[in-house]
C-alpha atoms as one frame of an Amber mdcrd trajectory, in Angstrom:
protein
   0.000   0.000   0.000   1.281   3.447  -0.893   3.638   2.172  -3.630   2.673
   2.898  -7.233   4.246   2.200 -10.613   3.799   4.115 -13.863   5.600   4.105
 -17.168   7.710   1.398 -18.766   7.773  -0.840 -15.673   4.045  -1.531 -16.062
   4.606  -3.271 -19.406   1.847  -1.412 -21.221   2.731   1.342 -23.698   6.419
   2.194 -23.297   6.423   5.863 -24.253   7.434   8.886 -22.186   4.153  10.756
 -22.828   2.246   7.627 -21.751   4.165   7.546 -18.465   3.465  11.259 -17.968
  -0.259  10.729 -18.638  -0.346   7.753 -16.221   1.458   9.815 -13.579  -0.994
  12.669 -13.995  -3.980  10.354 -13.584  -2.394   8.767 -10.519  -1.821  12.227
  -9.013  -5.436  13.113  -9.838  -6.647   9.987  -8.008  -4.412  10.474  -4.977
  -4.517  14.234  -4.525  -7.403  15.503  -6.634 -10.991  16.192  -5.709 -13.409
  13.281  -5.136 -14.591  13.542  -8.745 -11.127  12.258  -9.809 -11.042   9.226
  -7.491 -11.457   6.841 -10.443  -9.206   8.690 -12.918  -7.232   6.266 -15.077
  -5.268   6.580 -18.270  -6.412   4.802 -21.435  -3.891   2.552 -23.157  -6.116
   2.245 -26.239  -5.378   4.112 -29.460  -2.174   5.813 -28.347  -0.594   7.696
 -31.267   3.019   6.672 -31.786   5.682   8.187 -34.013   9.110   6.992 -35.074
  11.168  10.134 -35.604  13.022   8.805 -38.619  13.532  10.546 -41.953  10.791
  10.480 -43.090   8.817  10.089 -39.864   6.388   7.203 -39.420   3.171   7.583
 -37.446   0.649   5.001 -36.321  -2.417   4.736 -34.114  -4.774   1.827 -33.530
  -4.796  -1.540 -35.209  -2.752  -2.673 -38.177  -4.672  -4.137 -41.095  -3.685
  -7.644 -39.987  -4.753  -7.028 -36.371  -8.087  -5.581 -37.521  -8.773  -8.631
 -39.709  -7.915 -10.963 -36.819 -10.188  -9.027 -34.444 -13.176  -8.256 -36.683
 -12.905 -10.669 -39.630 -11.772  -9.943 -43.180 -15.336  -9.312 -44.388 -15.748
  -6.483 -41.851 -12.617  -4.525 -42.765 -12.180  -1.876 -45.439  -8.780  -0.344
 -46.061  -8.122   2.975 -47.782  -4.625   3.688 -49.121  -2.839   6.569 -50.785
   0.717   7.175 -51.970   1.833  10.507 -53.404   4.563  13.130 -53.578   4.048
  15.685 -50.833   2.984  19.055 -52.269   5.923  20.622 -50.424   8.138  19.161
 -53.148   5.928  20.440 -55.999   8.054  23.393 -57.128  11.352  21.531 -56.798
  13.138  21.038 -60.107  13.384  17.295 -59.532  11.979  14.460 -61.606   8.638
  13.426 -60.039   9.856   9.855 -59.605  12.696  11.160 -57.413  10.520  13.252
 -55.078  10.037  11.800 -51.584   6.732   9.970 -51.247   4.116   9.923 -48.506
   2.082   6.755 -47.909  -1.134   6.635 -45.868  -3.558   3.961 -44.751  -6.914
   4.096 -42.976  -8.157   0.796 -41.538 -11.932   0.838 -41.025 -14.197  -1.743
 -39.387 -17.900  -2.519 -39.479 -20.742  -1.193 -41.569 -20.205   2.264 -40.048
 -16.537   2.173 -41.119 -15.178   3.083 -37.687 -11.528   4.102 -38.123  -9.659
   1.485 -36.062  -6.189   2.171 -37.471  -4.326   5.007 -39.136  -0.799   4.805
 -40.482   1.403   7.291 -42.328   5.003   7.596 -43.463   6.179  10.907 -44.835
   6.919  14.500 -44.044   4.679  15.800 -41.239   3.497  12.373 -40.061   4.264
  13.339 -36.460   2.094  16.450 -36.516  -0.715  14.705 -38.415  -0.979  11.912
 -35.852  -1.315  14.298 -32.936  -4.412  15.883 -34.428  -5.995  12.822 -35.981
  -5.337  10.906 -32.757  -8.051  12.957 -31.067 -10.549  12.070 -33.798  -9.764
   8.373 -33.545  -9.954   8.389 -29.729 -13.413   9.962 -30.134 -14.615   7.214
 -32.482 -14.334   8.874 -35.884 -15.660   7.055 -38.933 -14.616   7.306 -42.574
 -17.714   9.477 -43.087 -16.444  11.827 -40.338 -13.120  12.105 -42.167 -14.954
  12.728 -45.453 -17.070  15.450 -43.790 -13.972  17.420 -42.766 -12.946  20.156
 -45.196  -9.351  19.683 -46.343  -6.607  22.195 -45.579  -4.778  22.809 -48.840
  -1.918  22.458 -49.603  -1.043  19.913 -46.916  -0.288  16.199 -46.864  -2.893
  15.766 -44.102  -5.661  16.712 -46.533  -5.225  13.311 -48.137  -6.682  11.640
 -45.037  -9.939  13.606 -45.418 -10.152  13.241 -49.206  -9.035   9.605 -49.462
 -10.640   7.773 -52.390 -13.390   6.818 -52.612 -14.555   9.992 -50.931 -18.113
  10.329 -49.663 -19.169   6.910 -50.958 -19.547   5.048 -47.663 -22.400   4.804
 -45.229 -23.141   8.153 -43.602 -22.430   7.088 -40.053 -20.705   9.306 -37.515
 -18.872   8.303 -34.374 -19.384  11.793 -32.989 -21.643  12.689 -30.105 -23.228
  15.199 -32.458 -22.900  14.201 -36.101 -20.956  16.664 -38.274 -22.481  15.135
 -41.403 -24.649  17.000 -43.887 -23.949  20.495 -42.587 -25.027  19.803 -39.009
 -24.363  22.540 -36.460 -21.267  22.214 -34.289 -21.761  20.441 -30.964 -22.585
  22.576 -27.974 -21.140  21.921 -24.511 -23.233  20.843 -21.558 -23.309  23.802
 -19.172 -23.849  23.045 -15.485 -26.078  25.662 -13.885
């Protein structure tokens, strides 16, 4: 009693930010208000990046893991490979320009995004933002409903072919599909 372990020694996700998050939740439980007495960190869908050149980012299940978990017939995979627009004006043969490769792994009839993988310039920054969407239960339709920021590599994730062809199902608390109003917070009075 009174001895706690966080981080790599727990054998879960061995990343510094994961240890920090676990430590924060432990501090919340031990020293926070009663509303935090059950605070725990989630080890599901933790975005991870390998800071190589180019960087590699991943969150969620691989295609193989998704097939093993949900069955081949319940998985749809979207892929894209392209030259990052950053290299557009470079006087280099297109075949020599560094490529970016992306994959969305979706499961079920609602095409819940259960895995997202990218290698290429900006993968680290992309995963931080898209990680929130995936933690919140985003679907392919949610990605399709997001207006792309151009010119960026990240826009490929929200315009990935075929675009807008799947079931209109949202993982959001308030669906952003079909021009719906933005969600409003619950205000305690």
